[in-house]
Coordinates of C-alpha atoms in Angstrom, one line a residue:
X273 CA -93.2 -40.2 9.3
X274 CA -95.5 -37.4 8.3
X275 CA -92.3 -35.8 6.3
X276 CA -91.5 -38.9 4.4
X277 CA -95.0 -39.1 2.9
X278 CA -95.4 -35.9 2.3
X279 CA -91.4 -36.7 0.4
X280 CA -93.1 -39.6 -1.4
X281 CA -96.2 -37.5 -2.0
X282 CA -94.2 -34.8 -3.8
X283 CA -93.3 -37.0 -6.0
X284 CA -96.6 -38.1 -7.5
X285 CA -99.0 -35.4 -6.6
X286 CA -99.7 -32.6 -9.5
X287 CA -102.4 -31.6 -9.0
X288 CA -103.6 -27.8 -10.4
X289 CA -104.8 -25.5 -7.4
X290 CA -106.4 -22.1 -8.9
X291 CA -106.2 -19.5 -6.1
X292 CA -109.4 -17.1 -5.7
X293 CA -109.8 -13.7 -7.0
X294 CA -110.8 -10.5 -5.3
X295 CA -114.3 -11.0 -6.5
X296 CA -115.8 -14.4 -5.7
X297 CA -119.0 -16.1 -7.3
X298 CA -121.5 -16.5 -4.7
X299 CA -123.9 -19.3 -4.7
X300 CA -126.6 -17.7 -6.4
X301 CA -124.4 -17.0 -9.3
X302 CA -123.7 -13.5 -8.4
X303 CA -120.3 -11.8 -8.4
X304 CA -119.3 -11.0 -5.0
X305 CA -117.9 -7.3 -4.4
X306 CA -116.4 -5.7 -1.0
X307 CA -119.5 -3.8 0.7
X308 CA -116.6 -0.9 1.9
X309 CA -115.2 -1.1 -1.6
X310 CA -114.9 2.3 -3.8
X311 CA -113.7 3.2 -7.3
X312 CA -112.5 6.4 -8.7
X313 CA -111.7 6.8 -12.7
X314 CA -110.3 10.7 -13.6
X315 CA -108.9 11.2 -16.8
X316 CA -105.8 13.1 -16.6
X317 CA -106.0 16.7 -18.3
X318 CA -103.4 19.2 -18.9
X319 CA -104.6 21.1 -15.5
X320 CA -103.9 18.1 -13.4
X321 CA -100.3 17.7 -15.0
X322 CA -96.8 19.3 -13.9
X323 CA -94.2 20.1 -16.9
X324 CA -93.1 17.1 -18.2
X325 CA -96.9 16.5 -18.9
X326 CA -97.1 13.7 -16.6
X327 CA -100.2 13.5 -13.6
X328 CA -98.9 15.3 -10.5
X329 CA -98.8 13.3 -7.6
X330 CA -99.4 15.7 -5.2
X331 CA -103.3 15.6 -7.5
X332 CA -102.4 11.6 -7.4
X333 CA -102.3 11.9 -3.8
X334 CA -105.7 14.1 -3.1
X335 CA -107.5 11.3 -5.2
X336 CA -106.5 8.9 -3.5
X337 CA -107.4 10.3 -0.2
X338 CA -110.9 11.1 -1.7
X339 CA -111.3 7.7 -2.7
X340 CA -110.1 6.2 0.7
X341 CA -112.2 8.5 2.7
X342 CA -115.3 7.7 1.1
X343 CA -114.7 3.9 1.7
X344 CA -114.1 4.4 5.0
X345 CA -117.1 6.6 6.0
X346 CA -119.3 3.9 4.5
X347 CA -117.5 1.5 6.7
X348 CA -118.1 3.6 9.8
X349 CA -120.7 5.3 9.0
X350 CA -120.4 8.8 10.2
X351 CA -117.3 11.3 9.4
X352 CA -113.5 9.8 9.1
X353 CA -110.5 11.7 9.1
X354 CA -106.9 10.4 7.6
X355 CA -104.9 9.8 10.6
X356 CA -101.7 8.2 8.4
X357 CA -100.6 6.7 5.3
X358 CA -97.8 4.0 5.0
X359 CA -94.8 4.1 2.8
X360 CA -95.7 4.9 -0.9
X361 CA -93.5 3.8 -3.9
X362 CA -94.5 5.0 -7.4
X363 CA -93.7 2.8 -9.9
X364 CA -94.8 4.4 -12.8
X365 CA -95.8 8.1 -14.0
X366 CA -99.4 9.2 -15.7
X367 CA -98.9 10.9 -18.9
X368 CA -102.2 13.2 -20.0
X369 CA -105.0 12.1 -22.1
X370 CA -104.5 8.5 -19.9
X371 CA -107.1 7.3 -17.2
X372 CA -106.2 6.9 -13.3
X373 CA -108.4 4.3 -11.5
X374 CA -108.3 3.9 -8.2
X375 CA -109.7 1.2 -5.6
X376 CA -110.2 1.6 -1.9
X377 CA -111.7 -0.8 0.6
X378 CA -111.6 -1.0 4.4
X379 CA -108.9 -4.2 5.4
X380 CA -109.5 -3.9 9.2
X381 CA -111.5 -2.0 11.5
X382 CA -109.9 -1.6 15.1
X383 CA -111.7 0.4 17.9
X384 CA -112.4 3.5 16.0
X385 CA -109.9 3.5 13.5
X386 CA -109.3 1.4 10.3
X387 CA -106.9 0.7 7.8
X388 CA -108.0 1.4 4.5
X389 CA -106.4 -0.5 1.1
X390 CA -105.7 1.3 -1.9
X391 CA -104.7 0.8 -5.5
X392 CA -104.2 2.9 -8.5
X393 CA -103.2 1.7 -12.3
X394 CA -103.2 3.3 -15.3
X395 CA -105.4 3.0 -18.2
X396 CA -104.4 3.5 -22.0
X397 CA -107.4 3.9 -23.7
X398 CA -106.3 4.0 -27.2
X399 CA -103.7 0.3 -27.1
X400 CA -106.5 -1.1 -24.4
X401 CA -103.5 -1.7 -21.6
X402 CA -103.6 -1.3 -17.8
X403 CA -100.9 -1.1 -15.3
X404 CA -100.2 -1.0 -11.4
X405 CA -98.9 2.7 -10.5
X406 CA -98.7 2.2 -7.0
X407 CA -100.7 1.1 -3.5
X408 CA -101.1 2.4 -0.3
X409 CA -102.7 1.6 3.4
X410 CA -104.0 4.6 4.8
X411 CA -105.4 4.6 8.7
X412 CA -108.8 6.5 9.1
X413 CA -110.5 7.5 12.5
X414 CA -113.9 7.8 12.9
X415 CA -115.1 11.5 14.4
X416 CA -116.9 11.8 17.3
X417 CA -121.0 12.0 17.2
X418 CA -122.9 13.5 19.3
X419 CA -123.3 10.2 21.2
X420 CA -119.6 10.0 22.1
X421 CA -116.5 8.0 20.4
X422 CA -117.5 5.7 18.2
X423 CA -117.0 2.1 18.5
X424 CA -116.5 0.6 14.8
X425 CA -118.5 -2.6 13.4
X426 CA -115.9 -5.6 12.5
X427 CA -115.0 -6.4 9.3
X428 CA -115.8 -9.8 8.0
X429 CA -113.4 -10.8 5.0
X430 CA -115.7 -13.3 2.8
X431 CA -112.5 -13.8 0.1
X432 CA -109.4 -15.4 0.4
X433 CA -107.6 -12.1 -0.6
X434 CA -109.7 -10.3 2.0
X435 CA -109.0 -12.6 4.9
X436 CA -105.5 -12.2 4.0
X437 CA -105.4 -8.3 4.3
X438 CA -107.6 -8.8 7.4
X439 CA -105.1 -10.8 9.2
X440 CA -102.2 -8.5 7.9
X441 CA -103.4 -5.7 8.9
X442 CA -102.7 -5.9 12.6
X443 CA -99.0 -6.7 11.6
X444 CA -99.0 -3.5 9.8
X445 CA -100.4 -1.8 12.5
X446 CA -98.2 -3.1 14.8
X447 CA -95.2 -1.4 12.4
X448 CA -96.9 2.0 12.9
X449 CA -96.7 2.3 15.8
X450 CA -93.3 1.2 16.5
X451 CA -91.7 2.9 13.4
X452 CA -90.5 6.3 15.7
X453 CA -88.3 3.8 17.8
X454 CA -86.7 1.6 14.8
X455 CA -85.7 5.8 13.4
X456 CA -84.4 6.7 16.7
X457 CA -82.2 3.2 17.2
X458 CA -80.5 4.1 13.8
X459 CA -79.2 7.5 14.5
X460 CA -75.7 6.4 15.2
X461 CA -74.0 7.8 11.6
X462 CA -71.5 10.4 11.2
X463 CA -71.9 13.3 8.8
X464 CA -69.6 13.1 6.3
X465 CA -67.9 16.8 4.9
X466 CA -67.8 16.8 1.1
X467 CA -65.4 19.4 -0.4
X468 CA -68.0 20.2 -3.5
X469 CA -71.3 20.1 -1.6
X470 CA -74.4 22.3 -1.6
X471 CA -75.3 24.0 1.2
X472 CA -78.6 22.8 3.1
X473 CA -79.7 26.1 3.2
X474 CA -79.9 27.1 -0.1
X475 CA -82.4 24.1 -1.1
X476 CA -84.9 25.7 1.9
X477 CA -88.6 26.5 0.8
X478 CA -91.2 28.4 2.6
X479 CA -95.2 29.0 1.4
X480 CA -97.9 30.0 2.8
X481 CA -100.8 28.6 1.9
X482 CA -105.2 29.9 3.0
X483 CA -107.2 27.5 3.3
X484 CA -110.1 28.4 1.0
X485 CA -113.6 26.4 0.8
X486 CA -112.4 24.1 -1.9
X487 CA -109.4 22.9 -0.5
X488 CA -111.9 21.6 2.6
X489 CA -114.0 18.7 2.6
X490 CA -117.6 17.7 3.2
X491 CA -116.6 18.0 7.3
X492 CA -115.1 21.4 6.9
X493 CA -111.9 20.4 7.9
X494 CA -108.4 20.4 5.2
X495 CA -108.6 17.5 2.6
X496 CA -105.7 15.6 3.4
X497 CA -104.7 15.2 0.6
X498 CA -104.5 18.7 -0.5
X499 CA -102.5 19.2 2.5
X500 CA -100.4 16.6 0.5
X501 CA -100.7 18.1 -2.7
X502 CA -99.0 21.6 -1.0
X503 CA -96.4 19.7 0.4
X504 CA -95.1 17.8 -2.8
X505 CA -95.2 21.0 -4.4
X506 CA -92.8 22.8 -1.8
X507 CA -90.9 19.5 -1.9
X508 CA -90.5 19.6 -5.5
X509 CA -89.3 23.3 -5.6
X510 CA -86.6 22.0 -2.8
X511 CA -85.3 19.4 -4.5
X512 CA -85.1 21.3 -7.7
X513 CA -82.4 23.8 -5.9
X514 CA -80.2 21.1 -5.0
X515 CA -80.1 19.4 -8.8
X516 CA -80.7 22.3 -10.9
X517 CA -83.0 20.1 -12.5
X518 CA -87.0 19.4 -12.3
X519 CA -86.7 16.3 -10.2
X520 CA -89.0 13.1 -9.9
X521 CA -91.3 12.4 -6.7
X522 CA -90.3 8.3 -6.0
X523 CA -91.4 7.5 -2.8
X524 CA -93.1 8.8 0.0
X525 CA -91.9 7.8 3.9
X526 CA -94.4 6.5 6.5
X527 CA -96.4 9.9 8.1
X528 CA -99.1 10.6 10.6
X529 CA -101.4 13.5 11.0
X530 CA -100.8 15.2 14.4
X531 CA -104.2 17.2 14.0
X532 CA -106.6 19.1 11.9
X533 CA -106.7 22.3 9.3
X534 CA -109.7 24.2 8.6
X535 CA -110.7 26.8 6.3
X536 CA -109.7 30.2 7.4
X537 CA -106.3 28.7 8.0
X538 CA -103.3 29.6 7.0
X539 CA -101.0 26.7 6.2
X540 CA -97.2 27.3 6.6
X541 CA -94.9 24.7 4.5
X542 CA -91.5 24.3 4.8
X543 CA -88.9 21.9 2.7
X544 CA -85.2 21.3 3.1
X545 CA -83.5 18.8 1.4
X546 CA -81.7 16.2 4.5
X547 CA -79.6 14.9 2.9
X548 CA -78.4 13.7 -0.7
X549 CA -77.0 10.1 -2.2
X550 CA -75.7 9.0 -4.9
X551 CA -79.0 8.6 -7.3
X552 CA -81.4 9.7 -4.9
X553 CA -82.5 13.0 -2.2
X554 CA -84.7 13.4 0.8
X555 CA -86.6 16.0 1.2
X556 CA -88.1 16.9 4.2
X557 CA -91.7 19.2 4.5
X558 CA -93.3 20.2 7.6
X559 CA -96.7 22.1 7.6
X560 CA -97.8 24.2 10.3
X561 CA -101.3 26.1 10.6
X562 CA -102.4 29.0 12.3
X563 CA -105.4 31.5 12.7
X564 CA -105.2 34.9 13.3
X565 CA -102.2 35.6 16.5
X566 CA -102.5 32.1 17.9
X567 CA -99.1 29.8 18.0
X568 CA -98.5 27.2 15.0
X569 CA -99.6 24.1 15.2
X570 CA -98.1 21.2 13.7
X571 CA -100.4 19.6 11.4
X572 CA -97.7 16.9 9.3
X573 CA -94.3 16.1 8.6
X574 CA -93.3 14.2 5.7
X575 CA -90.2 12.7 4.0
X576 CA -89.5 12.5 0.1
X577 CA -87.6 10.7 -2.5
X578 CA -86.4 12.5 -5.3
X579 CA -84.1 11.4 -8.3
X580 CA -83.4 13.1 -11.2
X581 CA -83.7 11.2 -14.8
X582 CA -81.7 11.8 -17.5
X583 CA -83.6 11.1 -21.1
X584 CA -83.2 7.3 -21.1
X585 CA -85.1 7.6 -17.5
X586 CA -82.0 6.5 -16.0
X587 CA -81.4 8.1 -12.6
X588 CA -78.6 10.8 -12.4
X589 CA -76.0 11.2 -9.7
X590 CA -76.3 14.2 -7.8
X591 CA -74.6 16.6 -5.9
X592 CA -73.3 16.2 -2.0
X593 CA -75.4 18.3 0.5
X594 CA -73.9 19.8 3.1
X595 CA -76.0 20.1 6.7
X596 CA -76.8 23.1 8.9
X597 CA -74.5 22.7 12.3
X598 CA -77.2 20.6 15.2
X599 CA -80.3 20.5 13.6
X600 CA -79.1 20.1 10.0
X601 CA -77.1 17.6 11.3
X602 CA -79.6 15.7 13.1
X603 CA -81.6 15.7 9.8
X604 CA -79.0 14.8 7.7
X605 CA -78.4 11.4 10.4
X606 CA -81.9 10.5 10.3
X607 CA -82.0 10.5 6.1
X608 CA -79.7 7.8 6.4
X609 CA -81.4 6.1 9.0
X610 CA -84.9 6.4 7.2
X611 CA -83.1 5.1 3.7
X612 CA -82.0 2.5 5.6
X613 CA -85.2 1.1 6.6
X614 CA -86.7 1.7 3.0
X615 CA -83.9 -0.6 1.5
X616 CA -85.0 -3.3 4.7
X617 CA -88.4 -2.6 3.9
X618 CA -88.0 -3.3 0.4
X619 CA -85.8 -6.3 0.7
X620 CA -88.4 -8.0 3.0
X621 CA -91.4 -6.7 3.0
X622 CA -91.8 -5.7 -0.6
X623 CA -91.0 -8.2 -2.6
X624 CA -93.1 -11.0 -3.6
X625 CA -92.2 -13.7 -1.1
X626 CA -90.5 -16.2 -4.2
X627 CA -88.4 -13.4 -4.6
X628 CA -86.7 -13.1 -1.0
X629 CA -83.9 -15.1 -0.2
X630 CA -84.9 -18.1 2.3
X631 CA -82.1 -17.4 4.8
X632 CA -82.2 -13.4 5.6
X633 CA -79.3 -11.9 7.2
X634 CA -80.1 -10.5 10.6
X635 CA -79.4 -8.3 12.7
X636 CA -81.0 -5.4 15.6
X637 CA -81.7 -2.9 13.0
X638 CA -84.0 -5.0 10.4
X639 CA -85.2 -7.2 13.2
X640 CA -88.7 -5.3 13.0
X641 CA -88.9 -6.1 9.7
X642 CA -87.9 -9.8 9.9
X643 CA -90.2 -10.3 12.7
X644 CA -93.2 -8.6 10.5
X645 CA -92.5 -10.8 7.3
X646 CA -92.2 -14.0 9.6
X647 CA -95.6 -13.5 10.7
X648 CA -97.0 -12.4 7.7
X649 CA -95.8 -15.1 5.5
X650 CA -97.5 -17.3 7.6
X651 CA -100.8 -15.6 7.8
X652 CA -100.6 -15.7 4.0
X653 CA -100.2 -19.3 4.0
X654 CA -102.8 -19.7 6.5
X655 CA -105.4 -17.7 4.4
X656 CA -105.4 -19.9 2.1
X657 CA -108.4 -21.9 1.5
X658 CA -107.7 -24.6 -1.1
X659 CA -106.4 -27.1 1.3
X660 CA -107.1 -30.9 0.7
X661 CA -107.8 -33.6 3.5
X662 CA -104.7 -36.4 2.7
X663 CA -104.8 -38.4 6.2
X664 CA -106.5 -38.5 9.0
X665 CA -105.9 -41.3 12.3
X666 CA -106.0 -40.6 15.7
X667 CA -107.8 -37.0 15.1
X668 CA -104.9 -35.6 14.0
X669 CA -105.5 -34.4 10.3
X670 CA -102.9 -33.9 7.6
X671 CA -103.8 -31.1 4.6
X672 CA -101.6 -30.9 1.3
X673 CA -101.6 -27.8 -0.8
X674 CA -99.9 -27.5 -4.3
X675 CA -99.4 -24.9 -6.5
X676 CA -96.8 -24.6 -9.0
X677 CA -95.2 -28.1 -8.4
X678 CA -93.9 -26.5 -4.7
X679 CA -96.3 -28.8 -2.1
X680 CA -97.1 -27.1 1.4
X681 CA -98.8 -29.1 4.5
X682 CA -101.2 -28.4 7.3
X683 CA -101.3 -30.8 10.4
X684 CA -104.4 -30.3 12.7
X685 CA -105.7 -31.3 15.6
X686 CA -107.8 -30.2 18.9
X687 CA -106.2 -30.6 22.5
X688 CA -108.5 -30.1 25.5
X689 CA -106.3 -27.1 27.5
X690 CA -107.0 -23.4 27.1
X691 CA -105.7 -21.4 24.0
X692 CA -103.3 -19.2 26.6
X693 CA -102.0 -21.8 27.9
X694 CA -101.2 -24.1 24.6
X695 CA -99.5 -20.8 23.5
X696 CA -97.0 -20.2 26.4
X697 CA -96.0 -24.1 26.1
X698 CA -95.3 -23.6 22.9
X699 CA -93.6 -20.5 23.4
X700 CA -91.1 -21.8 26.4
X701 CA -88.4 -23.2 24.7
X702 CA -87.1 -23.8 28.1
X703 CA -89.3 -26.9 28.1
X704 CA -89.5 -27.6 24.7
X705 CA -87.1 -30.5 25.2
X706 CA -89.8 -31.6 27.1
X707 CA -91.3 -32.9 24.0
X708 CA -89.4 -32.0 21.1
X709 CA -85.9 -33.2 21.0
X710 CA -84.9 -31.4 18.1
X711 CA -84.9 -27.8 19.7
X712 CA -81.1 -27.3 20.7
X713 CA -80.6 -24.2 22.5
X714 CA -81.8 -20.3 21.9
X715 CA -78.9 -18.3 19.7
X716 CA -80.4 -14.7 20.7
X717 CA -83.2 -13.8 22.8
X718 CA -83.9 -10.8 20.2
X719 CA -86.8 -9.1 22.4
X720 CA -90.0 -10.0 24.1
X721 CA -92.1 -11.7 20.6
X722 CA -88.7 -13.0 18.9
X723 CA -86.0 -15.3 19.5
X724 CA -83.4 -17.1 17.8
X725 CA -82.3 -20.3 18.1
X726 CA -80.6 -23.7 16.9
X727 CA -82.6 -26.8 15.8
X728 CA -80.8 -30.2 15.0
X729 CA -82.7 -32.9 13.4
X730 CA -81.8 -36.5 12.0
X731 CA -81.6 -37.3 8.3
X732 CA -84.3 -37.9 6.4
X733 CA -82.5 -40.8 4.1
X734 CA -80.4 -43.5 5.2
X735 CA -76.4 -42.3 5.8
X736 CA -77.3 -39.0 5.4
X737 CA -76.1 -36.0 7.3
X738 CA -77.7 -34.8 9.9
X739 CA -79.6 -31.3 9.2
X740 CA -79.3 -28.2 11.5
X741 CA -81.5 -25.0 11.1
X742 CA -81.1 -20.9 12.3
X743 CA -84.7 -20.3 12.9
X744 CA -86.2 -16.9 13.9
X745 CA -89.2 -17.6 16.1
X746 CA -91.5 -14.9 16.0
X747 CA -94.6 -14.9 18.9
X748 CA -97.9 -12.9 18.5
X749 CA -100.9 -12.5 20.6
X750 CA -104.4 -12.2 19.7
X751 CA -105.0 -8.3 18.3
X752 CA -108.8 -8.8 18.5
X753 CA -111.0 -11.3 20.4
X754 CA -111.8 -14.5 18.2
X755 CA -108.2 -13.8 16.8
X756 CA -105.4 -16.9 16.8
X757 CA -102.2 -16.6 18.5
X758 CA -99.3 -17.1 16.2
X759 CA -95.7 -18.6 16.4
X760 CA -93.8 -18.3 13.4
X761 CA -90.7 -19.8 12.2
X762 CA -88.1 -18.6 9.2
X763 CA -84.6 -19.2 8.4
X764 CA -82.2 -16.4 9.0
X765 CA -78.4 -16.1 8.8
X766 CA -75.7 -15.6 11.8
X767 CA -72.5 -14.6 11.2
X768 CA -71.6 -16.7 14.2
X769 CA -73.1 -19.8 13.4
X770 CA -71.5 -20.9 10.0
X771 CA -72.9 -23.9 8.6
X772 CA -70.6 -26.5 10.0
X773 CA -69.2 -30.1 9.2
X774 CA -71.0 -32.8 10.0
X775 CA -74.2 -31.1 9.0
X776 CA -76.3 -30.2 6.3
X777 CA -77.6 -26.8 6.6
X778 CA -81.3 -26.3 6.2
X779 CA -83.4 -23.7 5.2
X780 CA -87.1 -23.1 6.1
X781 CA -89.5 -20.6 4.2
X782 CA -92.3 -20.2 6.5
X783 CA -93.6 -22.3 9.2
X784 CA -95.0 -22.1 12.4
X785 CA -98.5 -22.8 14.6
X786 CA -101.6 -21.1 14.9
X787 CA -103.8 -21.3 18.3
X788 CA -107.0 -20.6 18.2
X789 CA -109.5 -20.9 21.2
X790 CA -113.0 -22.3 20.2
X791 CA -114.3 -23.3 23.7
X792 CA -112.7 -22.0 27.6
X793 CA -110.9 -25.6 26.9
X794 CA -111.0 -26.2 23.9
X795 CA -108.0 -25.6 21.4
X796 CA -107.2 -25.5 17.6
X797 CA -103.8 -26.2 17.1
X798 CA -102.4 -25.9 13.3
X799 CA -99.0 -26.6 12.3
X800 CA -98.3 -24.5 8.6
X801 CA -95.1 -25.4 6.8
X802 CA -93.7 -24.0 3.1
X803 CA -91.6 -25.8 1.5
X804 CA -87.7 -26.0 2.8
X805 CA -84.5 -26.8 1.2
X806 CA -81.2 -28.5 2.1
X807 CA -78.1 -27.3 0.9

């Protein structure tokens, strides 16, 4: 009943919903800005850029690690370290003369460590024109005080944009940690022998580099990001052996710091290239520090995409690479494994969600990935705070929310059981029969938060077919106390389950419940639905 009106309802409801801005008028008429929030504006000189006159990133990347740093030490309070940065994808370059802005705030704070947003655009100053150059989330810890490990404050999102990082965050944190495991379940390639290739070891780079008081920060320890800065520039010199060409820095893999640099050290970097495709390299750089006769230490390792443009900025093929025997090889396995994951990465996670096909192929290796834009989609949906009250009868409230002719719903309601227990109901599709017919039978029990399964329900309009669904159910605990559970639900693809005769093949964008506990038995129950389509 509650899909037909909402059918009829989409017929005659056009309303205009406005979505809110980072920066919020507060009730006293003042603008609202992020308390964490910090801006940095350099202009780009000739010293900051590499030969083609454009801004190098490895300077890019110790900017933006300044400009992180600082918003999370105001967050936290005392000294913060960078502990990792997620994937980075430049989209543009920075000639000279043009101005970099960059913008960092604090997303989430965990126990003592935070993620940390950040965003740099360009800025013509002569034709008065800005553009995005790229973003990144970067995890900070908080340094010990005298008084022990410190136990960070909570963050308290006040926008719509902010509550939506907030909530994201924990599925991006989540991805972190289990990024290792998704590399090691793609090594199964072959290395294939290419009568014209390069060997590996003529693209290798070594440099050494001593840490001086400059290249350290306010907590005498290495800036981050001129650790960063060295190991573009070794990077670059690799690359640049393998094309015979000055190459262009495109992306930058997923890393982690495994501990810190201080001055008096001296910092070893080394760069191969891994391994080479058509358009595109991967450059590996490890950097290692040492003091005196002690052992190395590993500080970072870090993985790079070059191409090579010719003067249309069109990317250039490149030549083959042939590995070292074992560990070349190994290298050369994991390139393809990692480029792998980047295309996954940016064919579900990147895009803007109108751009992503509603029914995803899956299968093991982009399951991750699935699973993270399934619950992210629909803590995007639920962020939003534009809702309007359509219905209400037996305290069961229905929401509507338009924007751009496409009409979402909210159904609502409070149910006198704890939130744990609401949660595993929902989650048992062994009894979901129980009291929802419609749930057929589970497809693929993909691991412990996701399954897929079948759902059959009756037509909507009189002699119509009856529709069926390939749902990917994706379950998520609370990551912080106060925080809902989630169960969310998108359409994937099976090559074993075709659509079929006799039915109509649906498709579902993003739907699913949130659970949140506001007494011991007391429960919030929202069901979140985008719009779906019927082929």
């Amino acid at each position: 009943l509650y899909y037909r009106a909402l059918q009829s309802r989409r017929r005659t409801l056009f309303s205009f919903i406005t979505r809110t801005s980072h920066s919020e008028a507060l009730m006293d008429g003042e603008v609202y800005r992020n308390p964490t929030e910090v801006k940095m504006s350099q202009i780009v000189l000739p010293c900051h850029a590499n030969h083609c006159g454009e801004l190098s990133v490895g300077q890019l990347l110790k900017w933006m690690d300044s400009t992180a740093c600082l918003s999370a030490e105001r967050h936290a309070g005392c000294s913060c370290i960078t502990a990792s940065v997620d994937d980075i994808h430049f989209e543009h370059t920075i000639g000279v003369g043009q101005v970099v802005n960059i913008k960092a705030k604090v997303n989430r704070a965990f126990t003592s460590s935070m993620e940390v947003g950040i965003v740099v655009s360009c800025e013509d100053l002569y034709r008065n024109r800005q553009w995005k150059v790229c973003h990144a989330f970067a995890t900070f810890v908080a340094r010990r005080t005298e008084a022990g490990k410190v136990q960070l404050k909570q963050v308290i999102p006040r926008t719509q944009a902010e509550q939506m990082e907030y909530s994201i965050a924990a599925e991006r944190r989540r991805m972190r940690l289990i990024h290792a495991e998704i590399i090691n379940d793609l090594l199964m390639s072959e290395c294939l022998q290419f009568e014209d290739a390069v060997p590996a070891e003529r693209t290798r780079v070594e440099s050494v580099e001593l840490v001086l008081p400059p290249h350290a920060n306010h907590q005498v320890s290495t800036f981050g990001g001129q650790i960063m800065a060295w190991m573009e520039n070794v990077a670059t010199i690799s690359a640049s052996r393998l094309c015979n060409a000055h190459p262009t820095l495109r992306s930058i893999d997923m890393f982690h710091f495994r501990g810190p640099s201080h001055i008096g050290d001296r910092l070893v970097l080394k760069a191969i290239v891994n391994n080479a495709f058509k358009k595109s390299m991967e450059v590996g750089v490890c950097a290692e520090a040492y003091q005196g006769g002690e052992p190395l230490r590993h500080i970072n390792t870090a993985f790079m995409t070059f191409e090579v443009l010719d003067q249309d900025k069109k990317p250039q093929t490149l030549p083959r690479i042939r590995p070292e025997p074992v560990d070349g090889k190994r290298r050369f396995q994991e390139a393809i494994a990692r480029k792998k994951v980047r295309l996954d990465r940016k064919y579900i996670i990147s895009c803007k969600q109108s751009e992503v096909p509603l029914s995803v192929p899956w299968d093991p290796s982009n399951q991750m990935y699935l699973s993270y834009n399934n619950v992210s989609a629909l803590k995007m949906l639920a962020a939003r705070n534009n809702w309007v009250l359509t219905s209400e009868k037996n305290k069961v409230s229905l929401y509507t929310l338009e924007e751009n002719h496409v009409l979402c719903f909210k159904v609502e309601t409070h149910v006198a059981i704890a939130a744990e227990q609401v949660f595993v109901l929902l989650c048992d599709l062994r009894r979901r029969h129980e009291w929802d017919p419609h749930y057929k039978y589970v497809i693929n029990h993909a691991d412990e938060d996701d399954t897929i399964y079948r759902v059959v329900t009756p037509s909507v309009s009189k002699g119509g077919k009856v529709q069926d669904f390939i749902l990917l159910a994706s379950r998520r605990r609370p990551c912080d106390s106060g925080d809902p559970y989630w169960i969310a639900l998108r359409s994937v693809t099976l090559p074993a389950f075709p659509p079929t005769e006799g039915y109509n093949r649906g498709e579902v964008v993003c739907a699913g419940f949130s659970i949140t506990e506001e007494d011991r038995c007391l429960t919030k129950v929202c069901l979140r639905s985008d719009p779906d389509k019927y082929s």
